[in-house]
mmCIF file of C-alpha atoms and ligand atoms in Angstrom:
data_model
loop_
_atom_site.group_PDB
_atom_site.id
_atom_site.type_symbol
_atom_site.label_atom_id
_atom_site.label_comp_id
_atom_site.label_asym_id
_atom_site.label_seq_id
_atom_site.Cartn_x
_atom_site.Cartn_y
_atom_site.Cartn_z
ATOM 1 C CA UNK A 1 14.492 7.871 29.089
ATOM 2 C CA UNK A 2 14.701 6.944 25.320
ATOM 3 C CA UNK A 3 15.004 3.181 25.205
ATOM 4 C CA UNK A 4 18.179 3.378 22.791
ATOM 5 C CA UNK A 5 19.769 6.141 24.941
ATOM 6 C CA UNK A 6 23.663 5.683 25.099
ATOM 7 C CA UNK A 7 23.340 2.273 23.146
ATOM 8 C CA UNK A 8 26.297 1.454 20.607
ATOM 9 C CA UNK A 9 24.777 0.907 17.542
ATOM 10 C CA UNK A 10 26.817 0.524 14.265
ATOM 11 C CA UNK A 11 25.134 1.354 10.970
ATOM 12 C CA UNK A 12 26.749 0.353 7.331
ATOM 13 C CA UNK A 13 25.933 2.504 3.911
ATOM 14 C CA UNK A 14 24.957 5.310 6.862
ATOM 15 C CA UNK A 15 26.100 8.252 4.391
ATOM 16 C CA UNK A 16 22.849 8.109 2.228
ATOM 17 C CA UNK A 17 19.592 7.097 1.946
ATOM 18 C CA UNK A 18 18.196 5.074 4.634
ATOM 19 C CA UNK A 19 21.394 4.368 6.721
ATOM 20 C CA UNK A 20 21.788 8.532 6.805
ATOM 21 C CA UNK A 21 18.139 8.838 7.257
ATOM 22 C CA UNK A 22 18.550 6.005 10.629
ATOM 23 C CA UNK A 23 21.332 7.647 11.863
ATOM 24 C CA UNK A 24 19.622 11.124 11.994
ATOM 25 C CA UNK A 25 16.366 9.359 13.655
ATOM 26 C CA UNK A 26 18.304 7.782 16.282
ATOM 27 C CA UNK A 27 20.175 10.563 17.144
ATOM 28 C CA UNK A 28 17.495 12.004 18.877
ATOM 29 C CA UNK A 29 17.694 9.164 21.519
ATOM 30 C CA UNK A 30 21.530 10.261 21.709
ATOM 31 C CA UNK A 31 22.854 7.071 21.166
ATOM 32 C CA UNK A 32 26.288 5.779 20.724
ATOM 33 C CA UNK A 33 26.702 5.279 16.658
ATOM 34 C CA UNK A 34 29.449 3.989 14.402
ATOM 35 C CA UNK A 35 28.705 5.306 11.035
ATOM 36 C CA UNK A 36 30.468 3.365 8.090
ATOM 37 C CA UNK A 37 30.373 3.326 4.224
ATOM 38 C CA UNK A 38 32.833 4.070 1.987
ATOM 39 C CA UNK A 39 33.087 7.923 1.485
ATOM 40 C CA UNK A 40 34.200 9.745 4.832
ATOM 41 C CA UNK A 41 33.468 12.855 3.657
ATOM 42 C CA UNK A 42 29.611 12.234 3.568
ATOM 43 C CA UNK A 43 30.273 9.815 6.397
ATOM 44 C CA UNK A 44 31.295 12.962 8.094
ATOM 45 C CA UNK A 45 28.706 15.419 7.661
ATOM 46 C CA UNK A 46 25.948 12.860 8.721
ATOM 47 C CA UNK A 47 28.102 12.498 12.139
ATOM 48 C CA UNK A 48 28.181 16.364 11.870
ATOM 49 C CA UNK A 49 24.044 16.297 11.517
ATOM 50 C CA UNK A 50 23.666 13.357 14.502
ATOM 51 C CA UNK A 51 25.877 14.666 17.009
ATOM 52 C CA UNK A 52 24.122 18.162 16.585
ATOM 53 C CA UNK A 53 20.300 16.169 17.952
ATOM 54 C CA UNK A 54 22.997 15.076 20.763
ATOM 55 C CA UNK A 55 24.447 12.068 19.622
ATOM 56 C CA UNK A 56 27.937 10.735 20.004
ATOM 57 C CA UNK A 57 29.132 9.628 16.444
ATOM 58 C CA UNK A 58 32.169 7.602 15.341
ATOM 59 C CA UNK A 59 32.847 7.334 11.727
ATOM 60 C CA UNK A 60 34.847 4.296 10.091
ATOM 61 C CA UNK A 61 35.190 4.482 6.330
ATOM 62 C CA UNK A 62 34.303 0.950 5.286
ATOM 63 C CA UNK A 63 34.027 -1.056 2.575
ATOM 64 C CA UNK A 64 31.782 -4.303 3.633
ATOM 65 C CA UNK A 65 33.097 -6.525 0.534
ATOM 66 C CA UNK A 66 36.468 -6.972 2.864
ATOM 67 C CA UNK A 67 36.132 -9.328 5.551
ATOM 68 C CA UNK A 68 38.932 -7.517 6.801
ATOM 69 C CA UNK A 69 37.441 -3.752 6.509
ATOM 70 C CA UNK A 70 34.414 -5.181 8.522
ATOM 71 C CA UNK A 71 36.718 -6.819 11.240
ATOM 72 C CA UNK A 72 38.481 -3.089 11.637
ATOM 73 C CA UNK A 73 34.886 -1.733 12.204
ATOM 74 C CA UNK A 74 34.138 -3.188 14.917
ATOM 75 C CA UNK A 75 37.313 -3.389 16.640
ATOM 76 C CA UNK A 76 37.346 0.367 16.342
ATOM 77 C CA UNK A 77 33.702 0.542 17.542
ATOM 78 C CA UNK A 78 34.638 -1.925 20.871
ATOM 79 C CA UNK A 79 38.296 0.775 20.888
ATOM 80 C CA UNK A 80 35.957 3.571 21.325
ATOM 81 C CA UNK A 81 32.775 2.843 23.357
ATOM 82 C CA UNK A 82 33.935 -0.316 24.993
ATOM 83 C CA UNK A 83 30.636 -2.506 24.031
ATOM 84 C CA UNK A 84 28.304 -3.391 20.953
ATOM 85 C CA UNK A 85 24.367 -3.267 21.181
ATOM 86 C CA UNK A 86 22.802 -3.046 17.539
ATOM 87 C CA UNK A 87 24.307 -3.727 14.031
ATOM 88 C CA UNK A 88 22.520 -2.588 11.548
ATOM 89 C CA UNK A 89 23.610 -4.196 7.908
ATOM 90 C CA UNK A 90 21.620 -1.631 5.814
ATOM 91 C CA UNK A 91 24.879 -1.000 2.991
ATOM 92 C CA UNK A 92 23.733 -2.099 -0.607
ATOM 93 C CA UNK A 93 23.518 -1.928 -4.102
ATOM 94 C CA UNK A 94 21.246 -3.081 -7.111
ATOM 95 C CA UNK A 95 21.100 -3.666 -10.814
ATOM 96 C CA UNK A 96 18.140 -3.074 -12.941
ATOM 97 C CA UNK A 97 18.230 -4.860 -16.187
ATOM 98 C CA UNK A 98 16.455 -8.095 -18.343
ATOM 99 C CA UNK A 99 18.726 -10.979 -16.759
ATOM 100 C CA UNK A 100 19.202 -11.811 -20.697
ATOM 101 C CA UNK A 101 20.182 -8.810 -22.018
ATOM 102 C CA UNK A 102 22.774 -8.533 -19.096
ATOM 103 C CA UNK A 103 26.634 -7.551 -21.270
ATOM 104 C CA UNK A 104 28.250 -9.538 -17.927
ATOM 105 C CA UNK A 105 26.546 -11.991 -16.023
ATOM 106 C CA UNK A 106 29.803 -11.502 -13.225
ATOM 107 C CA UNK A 107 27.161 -8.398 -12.047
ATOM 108 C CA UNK A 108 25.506 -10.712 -10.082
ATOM 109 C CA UNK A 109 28.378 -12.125 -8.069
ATOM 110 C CA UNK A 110 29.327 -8.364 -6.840
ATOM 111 C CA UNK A 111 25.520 -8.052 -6.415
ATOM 112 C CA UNK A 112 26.114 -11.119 -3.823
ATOM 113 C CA UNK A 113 29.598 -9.477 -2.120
ATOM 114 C CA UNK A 114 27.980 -6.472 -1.471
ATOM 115 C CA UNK A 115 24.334 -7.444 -0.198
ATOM 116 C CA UNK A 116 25.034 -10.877 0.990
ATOM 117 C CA UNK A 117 28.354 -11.076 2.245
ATOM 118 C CA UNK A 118 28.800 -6.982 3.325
ATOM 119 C CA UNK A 119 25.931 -8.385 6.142
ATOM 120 C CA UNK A 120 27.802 -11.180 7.150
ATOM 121 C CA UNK A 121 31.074 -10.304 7.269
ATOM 122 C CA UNK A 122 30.056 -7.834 9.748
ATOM 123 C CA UNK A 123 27.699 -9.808 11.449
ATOM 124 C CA UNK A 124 30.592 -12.513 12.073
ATOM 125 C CA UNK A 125 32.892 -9.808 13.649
ATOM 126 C CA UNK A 126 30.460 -8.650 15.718
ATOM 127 C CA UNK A 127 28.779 -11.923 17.333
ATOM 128 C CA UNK A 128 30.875 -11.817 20.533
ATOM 129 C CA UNK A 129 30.229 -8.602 21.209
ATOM 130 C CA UNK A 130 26.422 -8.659 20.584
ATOM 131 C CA UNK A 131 26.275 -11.973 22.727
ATOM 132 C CA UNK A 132 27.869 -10.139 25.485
ATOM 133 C CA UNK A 133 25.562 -7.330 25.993
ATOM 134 C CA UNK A 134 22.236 -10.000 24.485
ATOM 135 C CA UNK A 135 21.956 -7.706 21.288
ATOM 136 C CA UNK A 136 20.547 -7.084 17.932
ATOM 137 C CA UNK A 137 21.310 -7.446 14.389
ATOM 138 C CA UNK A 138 19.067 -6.042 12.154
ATOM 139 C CA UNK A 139 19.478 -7.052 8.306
ATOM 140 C CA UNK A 140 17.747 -4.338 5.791
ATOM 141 C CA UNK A 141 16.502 -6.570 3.293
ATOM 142 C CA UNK A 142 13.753 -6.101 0.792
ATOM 143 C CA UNK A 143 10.329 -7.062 -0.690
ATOM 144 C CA UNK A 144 12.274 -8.299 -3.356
ATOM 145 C CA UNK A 145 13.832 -10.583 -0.791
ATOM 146 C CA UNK A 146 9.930 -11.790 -0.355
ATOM 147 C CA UNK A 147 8.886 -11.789 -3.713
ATOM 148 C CA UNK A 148 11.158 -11.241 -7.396
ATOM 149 C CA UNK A 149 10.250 -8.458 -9.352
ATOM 150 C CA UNK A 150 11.664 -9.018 -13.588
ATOM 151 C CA UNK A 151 14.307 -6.703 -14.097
ATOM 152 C CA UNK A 152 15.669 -6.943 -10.516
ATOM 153 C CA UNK A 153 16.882 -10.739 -10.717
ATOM 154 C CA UNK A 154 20.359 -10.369 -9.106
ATOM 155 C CA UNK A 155 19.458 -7.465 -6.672
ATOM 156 C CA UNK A 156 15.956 -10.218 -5.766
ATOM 157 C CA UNK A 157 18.779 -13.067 -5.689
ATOM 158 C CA UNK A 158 21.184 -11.589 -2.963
ATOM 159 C CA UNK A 159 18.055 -10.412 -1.108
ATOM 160 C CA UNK A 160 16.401 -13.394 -0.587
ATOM 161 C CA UNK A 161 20.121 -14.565 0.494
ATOM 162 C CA UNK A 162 19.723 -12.214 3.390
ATOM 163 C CA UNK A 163 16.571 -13.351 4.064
ATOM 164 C CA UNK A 164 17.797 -17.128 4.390
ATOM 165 C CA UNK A 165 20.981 -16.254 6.188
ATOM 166 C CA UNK A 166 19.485 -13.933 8.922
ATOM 167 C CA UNK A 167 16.139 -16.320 9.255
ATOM 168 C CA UNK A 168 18.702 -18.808 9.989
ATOM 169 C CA UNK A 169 20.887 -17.562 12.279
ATOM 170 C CA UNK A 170 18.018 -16.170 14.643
ATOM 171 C CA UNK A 171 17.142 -19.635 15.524
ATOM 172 C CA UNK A 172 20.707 -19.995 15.867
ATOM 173 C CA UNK A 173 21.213 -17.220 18.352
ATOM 174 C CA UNK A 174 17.802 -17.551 20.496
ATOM 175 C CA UNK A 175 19.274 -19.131 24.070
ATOM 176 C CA UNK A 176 22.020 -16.732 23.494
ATOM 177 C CA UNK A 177 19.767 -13.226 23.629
ATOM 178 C CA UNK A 178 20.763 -12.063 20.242
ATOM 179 C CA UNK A 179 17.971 -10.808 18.855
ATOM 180 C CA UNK A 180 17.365 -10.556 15.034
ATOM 181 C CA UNK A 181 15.499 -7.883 13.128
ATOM 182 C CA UNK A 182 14.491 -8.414 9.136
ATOM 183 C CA UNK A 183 13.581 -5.205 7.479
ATOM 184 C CA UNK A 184 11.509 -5.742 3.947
ATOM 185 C CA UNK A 185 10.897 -2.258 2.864
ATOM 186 C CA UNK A 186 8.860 -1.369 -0.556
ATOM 187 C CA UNK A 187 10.616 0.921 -2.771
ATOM 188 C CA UNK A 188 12.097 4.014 -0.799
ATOM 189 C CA UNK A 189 13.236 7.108 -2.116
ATOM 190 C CA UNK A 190 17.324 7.462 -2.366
ATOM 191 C CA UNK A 191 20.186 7.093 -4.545
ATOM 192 C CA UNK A 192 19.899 3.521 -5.215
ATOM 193 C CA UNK A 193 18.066 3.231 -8.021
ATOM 194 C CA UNK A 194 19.653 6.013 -9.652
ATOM 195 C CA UNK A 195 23.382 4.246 -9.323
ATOM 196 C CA UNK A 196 21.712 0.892 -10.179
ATOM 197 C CA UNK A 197 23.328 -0.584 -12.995
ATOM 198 C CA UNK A 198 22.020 -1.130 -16.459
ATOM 199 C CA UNK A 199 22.329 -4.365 -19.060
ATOM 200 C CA UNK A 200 25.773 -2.320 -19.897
ATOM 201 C CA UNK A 201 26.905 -2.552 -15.855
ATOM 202 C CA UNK A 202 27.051 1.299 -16.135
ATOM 203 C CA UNK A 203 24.798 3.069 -13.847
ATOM 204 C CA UNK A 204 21.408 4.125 -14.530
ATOM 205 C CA UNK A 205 21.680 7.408 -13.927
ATOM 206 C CA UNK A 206 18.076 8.390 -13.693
ATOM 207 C CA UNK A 207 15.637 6.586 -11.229
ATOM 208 C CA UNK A 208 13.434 4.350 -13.436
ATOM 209 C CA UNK A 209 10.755 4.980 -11.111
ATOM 210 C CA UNK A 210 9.349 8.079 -9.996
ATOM 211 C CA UNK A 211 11.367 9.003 -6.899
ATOM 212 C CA UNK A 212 8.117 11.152 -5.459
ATOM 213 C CA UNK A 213 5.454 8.698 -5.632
ATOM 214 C CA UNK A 214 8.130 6.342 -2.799
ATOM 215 C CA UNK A 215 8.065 6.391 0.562
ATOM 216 C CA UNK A 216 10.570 8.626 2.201
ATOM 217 C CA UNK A 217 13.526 7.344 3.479
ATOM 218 C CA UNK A 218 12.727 9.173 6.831
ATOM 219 C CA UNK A 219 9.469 7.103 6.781
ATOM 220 C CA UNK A 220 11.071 4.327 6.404
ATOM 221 C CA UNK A 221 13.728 5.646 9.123
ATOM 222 C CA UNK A 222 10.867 6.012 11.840
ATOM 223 C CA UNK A 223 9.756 2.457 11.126
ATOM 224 C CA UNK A 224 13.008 0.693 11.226
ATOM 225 C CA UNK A 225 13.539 2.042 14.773
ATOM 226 C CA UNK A 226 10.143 0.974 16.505
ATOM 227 C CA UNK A 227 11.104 -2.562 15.021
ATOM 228 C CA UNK A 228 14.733 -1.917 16.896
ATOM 229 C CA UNK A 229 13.108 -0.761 20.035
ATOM 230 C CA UNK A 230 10.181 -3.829 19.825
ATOM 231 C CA UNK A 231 12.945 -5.980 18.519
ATOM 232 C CA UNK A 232 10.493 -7.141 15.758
ATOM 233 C CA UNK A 233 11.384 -10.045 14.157
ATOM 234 C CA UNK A 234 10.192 -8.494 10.405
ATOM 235 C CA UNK A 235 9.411 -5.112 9.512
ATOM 236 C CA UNK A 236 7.677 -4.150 6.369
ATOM 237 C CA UNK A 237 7.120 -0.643 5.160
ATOM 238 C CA UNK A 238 4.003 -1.065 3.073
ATOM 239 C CA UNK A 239 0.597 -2.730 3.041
ATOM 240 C CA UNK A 240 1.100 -4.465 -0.566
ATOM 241 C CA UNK A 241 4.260 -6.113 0.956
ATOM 242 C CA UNK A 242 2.370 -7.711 3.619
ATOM 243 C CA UNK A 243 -0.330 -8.823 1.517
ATOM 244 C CA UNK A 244 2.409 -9.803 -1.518
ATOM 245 C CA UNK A 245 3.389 -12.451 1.425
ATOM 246 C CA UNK A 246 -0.061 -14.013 1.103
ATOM 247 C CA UNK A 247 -0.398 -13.562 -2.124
ATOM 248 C CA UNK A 248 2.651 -15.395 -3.736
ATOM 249 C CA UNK A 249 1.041 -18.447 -2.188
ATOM 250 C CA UNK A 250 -2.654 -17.795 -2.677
ATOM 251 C CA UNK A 251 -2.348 -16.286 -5.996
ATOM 252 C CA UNK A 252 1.083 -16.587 -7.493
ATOM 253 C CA UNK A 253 0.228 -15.182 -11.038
ATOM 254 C CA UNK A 254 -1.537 -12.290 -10.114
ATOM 255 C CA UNK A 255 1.581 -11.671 -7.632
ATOM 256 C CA UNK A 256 4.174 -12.002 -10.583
ATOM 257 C CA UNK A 257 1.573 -9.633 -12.533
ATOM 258 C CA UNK A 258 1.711 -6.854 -10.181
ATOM 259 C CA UNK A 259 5.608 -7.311 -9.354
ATOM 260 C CA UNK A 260 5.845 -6.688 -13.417
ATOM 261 C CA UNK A 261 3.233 -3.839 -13.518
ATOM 262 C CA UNK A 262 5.612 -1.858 -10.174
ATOM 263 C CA UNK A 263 8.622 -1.902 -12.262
ATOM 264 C CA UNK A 264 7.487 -1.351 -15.266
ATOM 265 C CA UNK A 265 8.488 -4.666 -17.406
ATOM 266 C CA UNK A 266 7.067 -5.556 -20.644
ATOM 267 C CA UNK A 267 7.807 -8.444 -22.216
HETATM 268 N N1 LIG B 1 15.654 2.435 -1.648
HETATM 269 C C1 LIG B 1 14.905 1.359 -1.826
HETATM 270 O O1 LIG B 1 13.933 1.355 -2.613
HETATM 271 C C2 LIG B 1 15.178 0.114 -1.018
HETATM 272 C C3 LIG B 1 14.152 -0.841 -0.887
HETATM 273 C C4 LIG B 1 14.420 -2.001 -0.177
HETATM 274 C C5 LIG B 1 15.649 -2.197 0.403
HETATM 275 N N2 LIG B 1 16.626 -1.257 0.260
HETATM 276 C C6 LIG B 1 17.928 -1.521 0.880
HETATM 277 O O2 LIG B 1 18.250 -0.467 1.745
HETATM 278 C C7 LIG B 1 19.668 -0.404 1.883
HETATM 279 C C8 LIG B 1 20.121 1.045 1.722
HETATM 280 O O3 LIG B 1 19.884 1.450 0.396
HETATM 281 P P1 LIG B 1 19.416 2.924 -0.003
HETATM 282 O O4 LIG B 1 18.155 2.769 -0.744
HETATM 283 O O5 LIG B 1 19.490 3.833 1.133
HETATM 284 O O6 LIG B 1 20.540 3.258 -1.100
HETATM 285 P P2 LIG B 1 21.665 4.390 -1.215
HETATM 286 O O7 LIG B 1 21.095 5.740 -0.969
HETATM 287 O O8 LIG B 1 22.318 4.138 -2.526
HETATM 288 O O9 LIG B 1 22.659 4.022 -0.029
HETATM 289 C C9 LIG B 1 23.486 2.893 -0.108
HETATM 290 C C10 LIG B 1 24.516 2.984 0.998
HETATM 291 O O10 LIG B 1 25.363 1.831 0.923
HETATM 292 C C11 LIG B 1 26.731 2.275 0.932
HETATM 293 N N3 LIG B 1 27.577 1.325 0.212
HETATM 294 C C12 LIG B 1 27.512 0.957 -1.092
HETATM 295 N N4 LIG B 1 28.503 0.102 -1.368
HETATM 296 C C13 LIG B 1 29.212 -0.069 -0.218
HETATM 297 C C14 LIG B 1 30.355 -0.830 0.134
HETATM 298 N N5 LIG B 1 30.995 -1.605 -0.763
HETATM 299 N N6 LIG B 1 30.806 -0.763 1.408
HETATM 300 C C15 LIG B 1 30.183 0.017 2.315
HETATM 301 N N7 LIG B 1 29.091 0.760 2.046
HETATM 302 C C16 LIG B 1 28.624 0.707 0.785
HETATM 303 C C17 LIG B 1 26.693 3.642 0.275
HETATM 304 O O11 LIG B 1 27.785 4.448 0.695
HETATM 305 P P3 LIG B 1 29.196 4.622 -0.059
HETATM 306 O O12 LIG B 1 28.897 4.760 -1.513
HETATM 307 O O13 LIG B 1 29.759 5.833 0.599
HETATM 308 O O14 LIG B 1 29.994 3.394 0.256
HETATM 309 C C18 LIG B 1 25.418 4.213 0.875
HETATM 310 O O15 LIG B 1 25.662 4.721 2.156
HETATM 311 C C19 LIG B 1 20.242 -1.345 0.821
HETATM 312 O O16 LIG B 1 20.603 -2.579 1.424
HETATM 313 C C20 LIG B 1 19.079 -1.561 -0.115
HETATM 314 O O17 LIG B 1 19.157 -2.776 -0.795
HETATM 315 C C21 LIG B 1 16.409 -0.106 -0.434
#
């Protein structure tokens, strides 16, 4: 049987990118999920796509900025199915732009609602439930929550805020069975560096990096559930994020060099 078989597992920002690209990889295992973002019609067809590889699929129109939009998830997930094994926090945003060229510096604090506090607002709701059935949260971070990249200073900001929170509250959460899963991923191909806003706050547009030469989110999909079903405590997607680990405290400059170089930042 497929370890995650049956298993109630709520993702958030599941109608793109890598959330829709998780839900459609563990539907094969024809789990329970609880699929939430904001738009239910694209919430819809990926339920559409997941309950077609056989699995069951709630969907729950969400925004994770409101404490009280995340509460209503998961009492609607424990309404339908009763029990909570997995939350995935994967909904998220960014902002590409020179921190000093930025029109509004309030970008930033949405930056933090969004990325920061759309994970722990749902994480909070969900704690009794996870205890009770010795669960997993799994926070999708980033390498910029490892290392800061220039142009990506509030997006690197709330990251490594996810980092610190989650790191936290797995020590936190040990004698109760909780487990807790970090995802890092490099750059991955999907919307959100197309609807990343500019020095303006408008959005982008146009990927500023070449979506092709990224890792596909279904790639990325296929790794994120071997960490679920090892219960990893970090998962990275590429080789130059493990070795940017080592590197920011070996060789620091050369790190901030290459970080520049990836994005494309001249000074
Ligand atoms: N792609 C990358 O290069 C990369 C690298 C590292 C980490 N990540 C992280 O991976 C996660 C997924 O991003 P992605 O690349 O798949 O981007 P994406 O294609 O833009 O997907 C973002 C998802 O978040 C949802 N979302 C945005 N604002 C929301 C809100 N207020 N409430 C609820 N849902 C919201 C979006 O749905 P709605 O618009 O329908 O709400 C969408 O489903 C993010 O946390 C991102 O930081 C991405």
């Amino acid at each position: 049987m497929e370890a995650l078989a049956g298993k109630v597992i709520v993702i958030t920002g599941a109608s793109s990118g890598i959330g829709k690209a998780l839900a459609l990889e563990l539907a094969q295992q024809k789990p329970r999920l609880v699929l939430a973002a904001r738009n239910r019609e694209r919430l819809e067809e990926v339920a559409a796509l997941c309950q077609g590889r056989g699995a069951e699929a709630l969907v729950v129109p969400t925004d994770v900025t409101s404490a009280e939009a995340c509460r209503r998830l998961i009492e609607e997930t424990i309404a339908r199915f009763q029990s909570l094994d997995v939350l995935v926090n994967n909904a998220g945003a960014a902002m590409w732009a020179r921190f000093d060229e930025l029109a509004n510096a309030s970008r930033l604090e949405e930056l933090m609602q969004l990325n920061y506090m759309g994970s722990v607002y749902p994480t909070h709701s969900a704690l009794t439930h996870l205890k009770q059935s010795r669960g997993l949260i799994v926070a999708i971070a980033s390498i910029s929550g490892l290392i800061s990249p220039p142009l990506l200073s509030g997006y690197a900001a709330s990251k490594h805020a996810v980092m610190g929170f989650f790191e936290s509250l797995r020590i936190e959460l040990k004698a109760s069975g909780v487990g807790v899963t970090i995802v890092a991923p490099d750059f991955v191909q999907s919307e959100i560096l197309a609807k990343a806003t500019g020095a303006d706050g408008t959005s982008l547009g146009d990927s500023p990096l070449e979506q092709r030469s990224l890792l596909s989110a279904e790639k990325c999909a296929k790794k994120i559930v071997r960490g679920i079903e090892r219960r990893k405590r970090l998962v990275l997607t590429s080789e130059r994020s493990a070795w940017a680990r080592w590197g920011q405290i070996l060789a620091p400059k050369l790190v901030d060099r290459i970080s520049a170089k990836i994005v494309g930042f001249r000074e």
